[in-house]
Coordinates of C-alpha atoms and ligand atoms in Angstrom, one line a residue:
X153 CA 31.0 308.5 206.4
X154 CA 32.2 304.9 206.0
X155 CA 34.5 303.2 207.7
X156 CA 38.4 302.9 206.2
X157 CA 39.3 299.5 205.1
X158 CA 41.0 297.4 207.7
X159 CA 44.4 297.5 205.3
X160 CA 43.9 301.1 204.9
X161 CA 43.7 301.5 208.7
X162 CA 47.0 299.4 209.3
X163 CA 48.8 301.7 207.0
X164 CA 48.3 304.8 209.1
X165 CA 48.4 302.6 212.6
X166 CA 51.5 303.4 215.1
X167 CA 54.7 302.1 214.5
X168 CA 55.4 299.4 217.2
X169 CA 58.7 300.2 218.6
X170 CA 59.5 297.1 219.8
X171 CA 60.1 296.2 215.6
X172 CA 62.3 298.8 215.8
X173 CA 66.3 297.2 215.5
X174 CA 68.0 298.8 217.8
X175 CA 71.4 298.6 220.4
X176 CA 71.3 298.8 223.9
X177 CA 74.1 300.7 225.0
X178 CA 74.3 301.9 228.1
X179 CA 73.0 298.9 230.2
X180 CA 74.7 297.9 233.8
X181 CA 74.2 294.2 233.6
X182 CA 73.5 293.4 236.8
X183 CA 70.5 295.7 236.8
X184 CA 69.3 294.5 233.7
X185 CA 68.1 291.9 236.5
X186 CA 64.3 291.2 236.4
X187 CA 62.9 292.3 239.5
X188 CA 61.0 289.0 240.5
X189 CA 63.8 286.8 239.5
X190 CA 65.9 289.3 242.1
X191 CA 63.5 289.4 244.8
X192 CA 63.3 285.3 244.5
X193 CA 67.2 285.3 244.5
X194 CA 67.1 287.4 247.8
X195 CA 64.8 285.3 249.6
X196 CA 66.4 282.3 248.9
X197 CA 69.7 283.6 249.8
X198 CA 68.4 285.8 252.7
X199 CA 70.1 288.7 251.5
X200 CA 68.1 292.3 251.5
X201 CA 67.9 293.5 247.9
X202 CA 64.8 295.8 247.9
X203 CA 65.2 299.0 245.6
X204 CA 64.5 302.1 247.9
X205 CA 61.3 304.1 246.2
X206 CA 63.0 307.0 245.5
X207 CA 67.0 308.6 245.5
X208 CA 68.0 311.2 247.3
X209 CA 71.2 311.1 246.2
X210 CA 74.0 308.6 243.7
X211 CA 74.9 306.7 246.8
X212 CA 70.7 305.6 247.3
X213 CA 71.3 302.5 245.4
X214 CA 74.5 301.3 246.2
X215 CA 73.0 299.0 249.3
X216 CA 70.8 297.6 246.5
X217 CA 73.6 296.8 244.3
X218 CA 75.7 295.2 247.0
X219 CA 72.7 293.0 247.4
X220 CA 72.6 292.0 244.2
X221 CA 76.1 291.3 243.7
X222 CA 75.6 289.0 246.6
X223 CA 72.8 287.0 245.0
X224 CA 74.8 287.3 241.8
X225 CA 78.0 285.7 242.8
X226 CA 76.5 282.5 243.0
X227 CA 77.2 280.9 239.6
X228 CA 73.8 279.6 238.8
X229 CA 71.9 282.9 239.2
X230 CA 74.5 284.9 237.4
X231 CA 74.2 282.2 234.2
X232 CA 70.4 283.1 234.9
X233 CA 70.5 286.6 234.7
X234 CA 72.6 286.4 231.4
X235 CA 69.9 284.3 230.0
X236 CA 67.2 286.1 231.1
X237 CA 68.7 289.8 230.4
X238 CA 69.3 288.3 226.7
X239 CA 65.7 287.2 226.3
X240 CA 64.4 290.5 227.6
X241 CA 66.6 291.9 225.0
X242 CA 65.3 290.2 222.3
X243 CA 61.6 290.9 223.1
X244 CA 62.4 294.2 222.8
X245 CA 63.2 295.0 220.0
X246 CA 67.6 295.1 220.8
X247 CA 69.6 293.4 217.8
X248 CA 73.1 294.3 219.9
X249 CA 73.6 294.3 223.4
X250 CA 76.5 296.5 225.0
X251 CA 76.2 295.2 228.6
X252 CA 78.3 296.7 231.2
X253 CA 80.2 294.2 233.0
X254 CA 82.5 293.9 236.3
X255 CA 83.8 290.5 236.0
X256 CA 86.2 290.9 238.9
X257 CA 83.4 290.9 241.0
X258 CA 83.3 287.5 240.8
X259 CA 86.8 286.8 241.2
X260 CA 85.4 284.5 244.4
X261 CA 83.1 282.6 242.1
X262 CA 85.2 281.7 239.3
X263 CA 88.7 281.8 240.4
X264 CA 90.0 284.9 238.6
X265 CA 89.2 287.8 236.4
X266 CA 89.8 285.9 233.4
X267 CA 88.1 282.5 234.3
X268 CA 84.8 284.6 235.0
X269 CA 84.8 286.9 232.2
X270 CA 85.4 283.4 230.4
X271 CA 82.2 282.4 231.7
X272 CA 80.2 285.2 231.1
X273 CA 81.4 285.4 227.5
X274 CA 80.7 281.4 226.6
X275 CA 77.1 282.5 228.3
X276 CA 76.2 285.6 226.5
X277 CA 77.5 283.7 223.1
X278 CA 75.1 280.4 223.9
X279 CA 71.9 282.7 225.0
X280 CA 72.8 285.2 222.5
X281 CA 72.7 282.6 219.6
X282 CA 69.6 281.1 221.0
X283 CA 67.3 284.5 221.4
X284 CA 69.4 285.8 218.4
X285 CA 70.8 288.7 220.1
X286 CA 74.2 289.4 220.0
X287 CA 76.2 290.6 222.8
X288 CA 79.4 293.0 223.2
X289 CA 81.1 293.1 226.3
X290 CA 82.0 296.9 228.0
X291 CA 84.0 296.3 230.7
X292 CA 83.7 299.2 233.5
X293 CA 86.4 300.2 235.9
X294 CA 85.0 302.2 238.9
X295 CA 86.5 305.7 239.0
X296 CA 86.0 306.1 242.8
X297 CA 88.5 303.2 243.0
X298 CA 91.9 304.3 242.0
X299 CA 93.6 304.8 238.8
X300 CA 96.1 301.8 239.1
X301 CA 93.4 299.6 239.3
X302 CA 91.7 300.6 236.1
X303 CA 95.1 300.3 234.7
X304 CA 95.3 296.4 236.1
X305 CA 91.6 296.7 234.6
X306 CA 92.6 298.0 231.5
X307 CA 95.4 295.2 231.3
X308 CA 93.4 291.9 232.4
X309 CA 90.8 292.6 229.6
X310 CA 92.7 294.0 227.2
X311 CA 93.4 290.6 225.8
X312 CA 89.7 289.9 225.3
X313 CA 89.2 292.6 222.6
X314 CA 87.5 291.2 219.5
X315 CA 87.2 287.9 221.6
X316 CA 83.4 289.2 223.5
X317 CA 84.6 292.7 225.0
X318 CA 84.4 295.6 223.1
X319 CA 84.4 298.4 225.0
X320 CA 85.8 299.7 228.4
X321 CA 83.8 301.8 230.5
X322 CA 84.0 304.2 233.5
X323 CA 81.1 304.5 236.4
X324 CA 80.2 305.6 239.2
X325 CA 80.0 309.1 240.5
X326 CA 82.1 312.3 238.8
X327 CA 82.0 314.6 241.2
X328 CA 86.0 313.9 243.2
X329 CA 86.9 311.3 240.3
X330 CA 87.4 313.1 237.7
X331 CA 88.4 311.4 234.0
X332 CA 91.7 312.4 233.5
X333 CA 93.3 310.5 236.1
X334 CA 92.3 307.6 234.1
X335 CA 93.9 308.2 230.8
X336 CA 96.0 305.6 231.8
X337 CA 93.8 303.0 231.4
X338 CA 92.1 304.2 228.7
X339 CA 95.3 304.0 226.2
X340 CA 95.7 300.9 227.3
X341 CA 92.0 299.6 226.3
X342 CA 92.4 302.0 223.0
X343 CA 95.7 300.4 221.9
X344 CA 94.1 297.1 222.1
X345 CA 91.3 297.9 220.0
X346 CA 88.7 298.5 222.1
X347 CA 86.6 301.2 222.5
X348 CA 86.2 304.1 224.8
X349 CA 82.9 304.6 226.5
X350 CA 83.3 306.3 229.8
X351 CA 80.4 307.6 231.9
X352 CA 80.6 311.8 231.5
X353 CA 78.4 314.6 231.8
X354 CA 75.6 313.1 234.1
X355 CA 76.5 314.9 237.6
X356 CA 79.2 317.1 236.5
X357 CA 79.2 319.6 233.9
X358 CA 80.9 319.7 230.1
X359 CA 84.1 320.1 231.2
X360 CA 84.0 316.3 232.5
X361 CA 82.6 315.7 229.1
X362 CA 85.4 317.4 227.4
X363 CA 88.5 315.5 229.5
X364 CA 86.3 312.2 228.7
X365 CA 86.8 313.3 225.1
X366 CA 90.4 315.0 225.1
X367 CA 92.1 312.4 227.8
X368 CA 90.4 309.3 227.6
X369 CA 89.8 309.6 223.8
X370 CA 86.2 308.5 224.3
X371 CA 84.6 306.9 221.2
X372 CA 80.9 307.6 222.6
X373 CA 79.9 309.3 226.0
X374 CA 77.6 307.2 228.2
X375 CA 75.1 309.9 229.5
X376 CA 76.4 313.3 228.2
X377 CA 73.2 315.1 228.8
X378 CA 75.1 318.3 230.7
X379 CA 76.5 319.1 227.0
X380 CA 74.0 321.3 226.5
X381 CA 75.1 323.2 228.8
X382 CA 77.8 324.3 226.6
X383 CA 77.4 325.2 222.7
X384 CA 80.5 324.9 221.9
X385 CA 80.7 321.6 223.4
X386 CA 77.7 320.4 221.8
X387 CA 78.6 322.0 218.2
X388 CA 81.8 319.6 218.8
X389 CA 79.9 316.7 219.4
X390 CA 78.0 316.9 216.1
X391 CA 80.8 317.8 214.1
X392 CA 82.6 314.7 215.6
X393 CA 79.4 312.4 215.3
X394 CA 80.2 310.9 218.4
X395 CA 77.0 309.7 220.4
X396 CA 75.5 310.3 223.9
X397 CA 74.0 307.1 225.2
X398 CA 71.4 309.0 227.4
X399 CA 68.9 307.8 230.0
X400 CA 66.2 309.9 230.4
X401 CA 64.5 308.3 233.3
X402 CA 68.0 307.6 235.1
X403 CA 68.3 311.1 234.5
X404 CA 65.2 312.0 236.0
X405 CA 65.7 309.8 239.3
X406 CA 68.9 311.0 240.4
X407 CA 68.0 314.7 239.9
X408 CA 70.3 315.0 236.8
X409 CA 67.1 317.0 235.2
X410 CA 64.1 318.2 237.1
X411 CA 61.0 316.7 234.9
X412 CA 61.2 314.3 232.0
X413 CA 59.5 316.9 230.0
X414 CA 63.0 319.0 230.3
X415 CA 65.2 316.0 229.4
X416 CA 68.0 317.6 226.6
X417 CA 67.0 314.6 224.3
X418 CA 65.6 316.3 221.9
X419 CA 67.0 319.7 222.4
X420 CA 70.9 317.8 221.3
X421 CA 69.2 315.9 218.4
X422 CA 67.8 319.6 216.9
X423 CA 71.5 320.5 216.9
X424 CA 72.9 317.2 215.6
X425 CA 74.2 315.4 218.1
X426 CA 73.8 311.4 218.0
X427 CA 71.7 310.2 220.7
X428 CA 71.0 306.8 221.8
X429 CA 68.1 305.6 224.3
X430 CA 69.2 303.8 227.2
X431 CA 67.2 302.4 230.3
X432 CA 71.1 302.3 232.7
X433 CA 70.0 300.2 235.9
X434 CA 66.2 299.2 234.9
X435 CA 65.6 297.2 238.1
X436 CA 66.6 300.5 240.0
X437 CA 64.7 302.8 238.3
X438 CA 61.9 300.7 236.2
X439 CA 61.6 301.1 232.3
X440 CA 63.4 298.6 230.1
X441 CA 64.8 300.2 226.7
X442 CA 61.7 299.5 224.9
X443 CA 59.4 301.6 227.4
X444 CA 62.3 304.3 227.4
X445 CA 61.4 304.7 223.8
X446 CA 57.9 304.7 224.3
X447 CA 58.5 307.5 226.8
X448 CA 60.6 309.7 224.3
X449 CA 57.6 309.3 221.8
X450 CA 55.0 310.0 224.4
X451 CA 56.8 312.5 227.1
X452 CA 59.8 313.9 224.6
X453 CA 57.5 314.0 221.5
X454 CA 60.1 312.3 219.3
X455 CA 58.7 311.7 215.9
X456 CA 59.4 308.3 214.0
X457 CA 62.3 309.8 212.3
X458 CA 63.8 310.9 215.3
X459 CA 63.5 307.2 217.4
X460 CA 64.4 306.0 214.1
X461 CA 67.7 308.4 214.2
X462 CA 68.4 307.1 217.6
X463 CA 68.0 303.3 217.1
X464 CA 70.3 304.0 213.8
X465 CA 73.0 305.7 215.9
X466 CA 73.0 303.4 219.0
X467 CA 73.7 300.6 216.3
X468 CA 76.2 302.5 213.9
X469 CA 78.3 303.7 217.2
X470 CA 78.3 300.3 218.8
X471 CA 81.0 297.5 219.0
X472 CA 78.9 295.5 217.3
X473 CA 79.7 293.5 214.2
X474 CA 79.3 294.3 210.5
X475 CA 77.0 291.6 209.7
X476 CA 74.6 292.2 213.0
X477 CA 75.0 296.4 212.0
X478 CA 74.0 295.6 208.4
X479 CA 70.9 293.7 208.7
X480 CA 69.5 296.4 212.0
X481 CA 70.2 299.2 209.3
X482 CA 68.1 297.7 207.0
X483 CA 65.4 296.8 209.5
X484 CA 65.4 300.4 210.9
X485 CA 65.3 301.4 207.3
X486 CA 62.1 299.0 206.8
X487 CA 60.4 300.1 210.5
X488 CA 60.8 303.7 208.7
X489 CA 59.0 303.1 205.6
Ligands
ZN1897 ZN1 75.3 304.1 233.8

């Protein structure tokens, strides 16, 4: 038998996912840090910021995170991990990033709230233009803090919708802090234009899911993967289009599901829910968004269609603009054909 023609061959080679548009969504920004530009940061500043090998439980990483917070608040390396996160981006394959952002962390650095979300906006919009990403800003309130301050939260960035935020977020762990009390803060955000995109559903079960959509009004569900733990829930969620931006290894790591192999991926997208693929706190747990996707081809057994769904929702459901959603639509359109 001969050989097929070299263009022959190319027509039935893989898709490369990394020519695959698509939105990062659910993306902590700090840990969208490259782990040798943190572990130089450390040992310059002396400051512990090794990732432990494994989690035994939520509260594993936190010592990490205070680390890197550390390194962080010193103006240059945060500017550096904008840059860098962006470029990373772009080499992927992203067309939008959502990152998740806690400017009053660096309330010390820049003064205030506002003078360091300032900064981090001018940054995102000078990297952004020059790796040709473009960047939306969620802005996460911790729900083991307490409500009032999400509603101080909820007030400070409120001003900033359409002006580089576009989302406001809720982290951290569930289970004691649960949504509700922050509906607050979440009409607040809404009223202003901005979306709701709450963390639900990782380590509690669909009723968290349910106040996050009922209370907080939630416009997409960062995590969600419990919902299949209730049909009804899930038959809402596909009536409603609204989208779960999952993180299958995150997932895996903190015990949310016991192999990647039983990861409710694909299980929610057989029933018509809108997934996205998310890589959460990639210096904590390893894979960027681009090898996430590789491991729902490889480990899930998504078919092109279905990555092609999820890169299609992630970009249709985020805050980004018409013009940046437009052209990724087409290019997912073109990956497809
Ligand atoms: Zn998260």
């Amino acid at each position: 038998m001969t050989e097929a023609p070299a263009a022959v061959r190319d027509l039935v080679a893989v898709r490369d996912l990394k020519d695959l548009p698509k939105a990062h969504l659910h993306i902590h920004h700090e840990a969208a840090i490259r782990p040798e530009t943190l572990a130089e940061m450390g040992a310059a500043e002396g400051v512990d910021v090794s990732v432990p090998d494994h989690f035994d439980d939520f509260s594993d990483f936190s010592q990490t995170y205070r680390g890197m917070l550390q390194v962080l608040s010193i103006k240059e390396n945060l500017f550096r991990l904008i840059e860098e996160s962006i470029e990373d981006c772009a080499r992927d394959g992203v067309a939008y990033a959502e990152f998740g952002a806690s400017p009053h962390f660096y309330v010390d650095t820049f003064g205030s709230t506002e003078l360091a979300l300032d900064a981090m906006i001018e940054k995102a919009r000078e990297y952004g233009a020059k790796w040709g990403v473009e960047v939306g800003y969620m802005i996460t309130a911790d729900r083991v803090e307490s409500p009032d301050e999400a509603v101080t939260y909820a007030k400070t960035v409120a001003p900033y919708a359409g002006r580089g935020v576009v989302s406001f977020g809720l982290a951290n762990d569930e289970r004691g802090h649960p949504a509700a009390q922050f509906e607050e803060a979440f009409r607040i955000a809404k009223e202003a234009g901005l979306l709701a995109t709450p963390h639900a559903g990782e380590l509690a079960g669909p009723d968290e899911i349910l106040s996050a959509l009922d209370v907080l009004g939630a416009d997409r569900i960062l995590h969600g993967a419990t919902a299949v733990q209730s049909d009804e829930l899930v038959a809402r969620l596909a009536q409603d289009g609204t989208c779960l931006d999952l993180c299958p290894t995150s997932n895996l790591l903190l015990g949310v599901v016991p192999t990647l192999e039983a990861h409710p991926l694909k299980t929610l997208l057989d029933a018509g829910v809108r997934c996205s693929i998310n890589a959460d706190d990639p210096v904590l747990f390893g894979p960027g968004i681009l090898e996430e996707y590789q491991l729902c081809r490889d480990v899930l057994g998504l078919s092109d269609e279905e990555l092609a769904a999820c890169a299609l929702s992630s970009i249709e459901c985020s805050g980004a603009s018409e013009v940046v959603k437009q052209k990724a639509v087409a290019g997912i359109a073109a990956w497809l054909a």
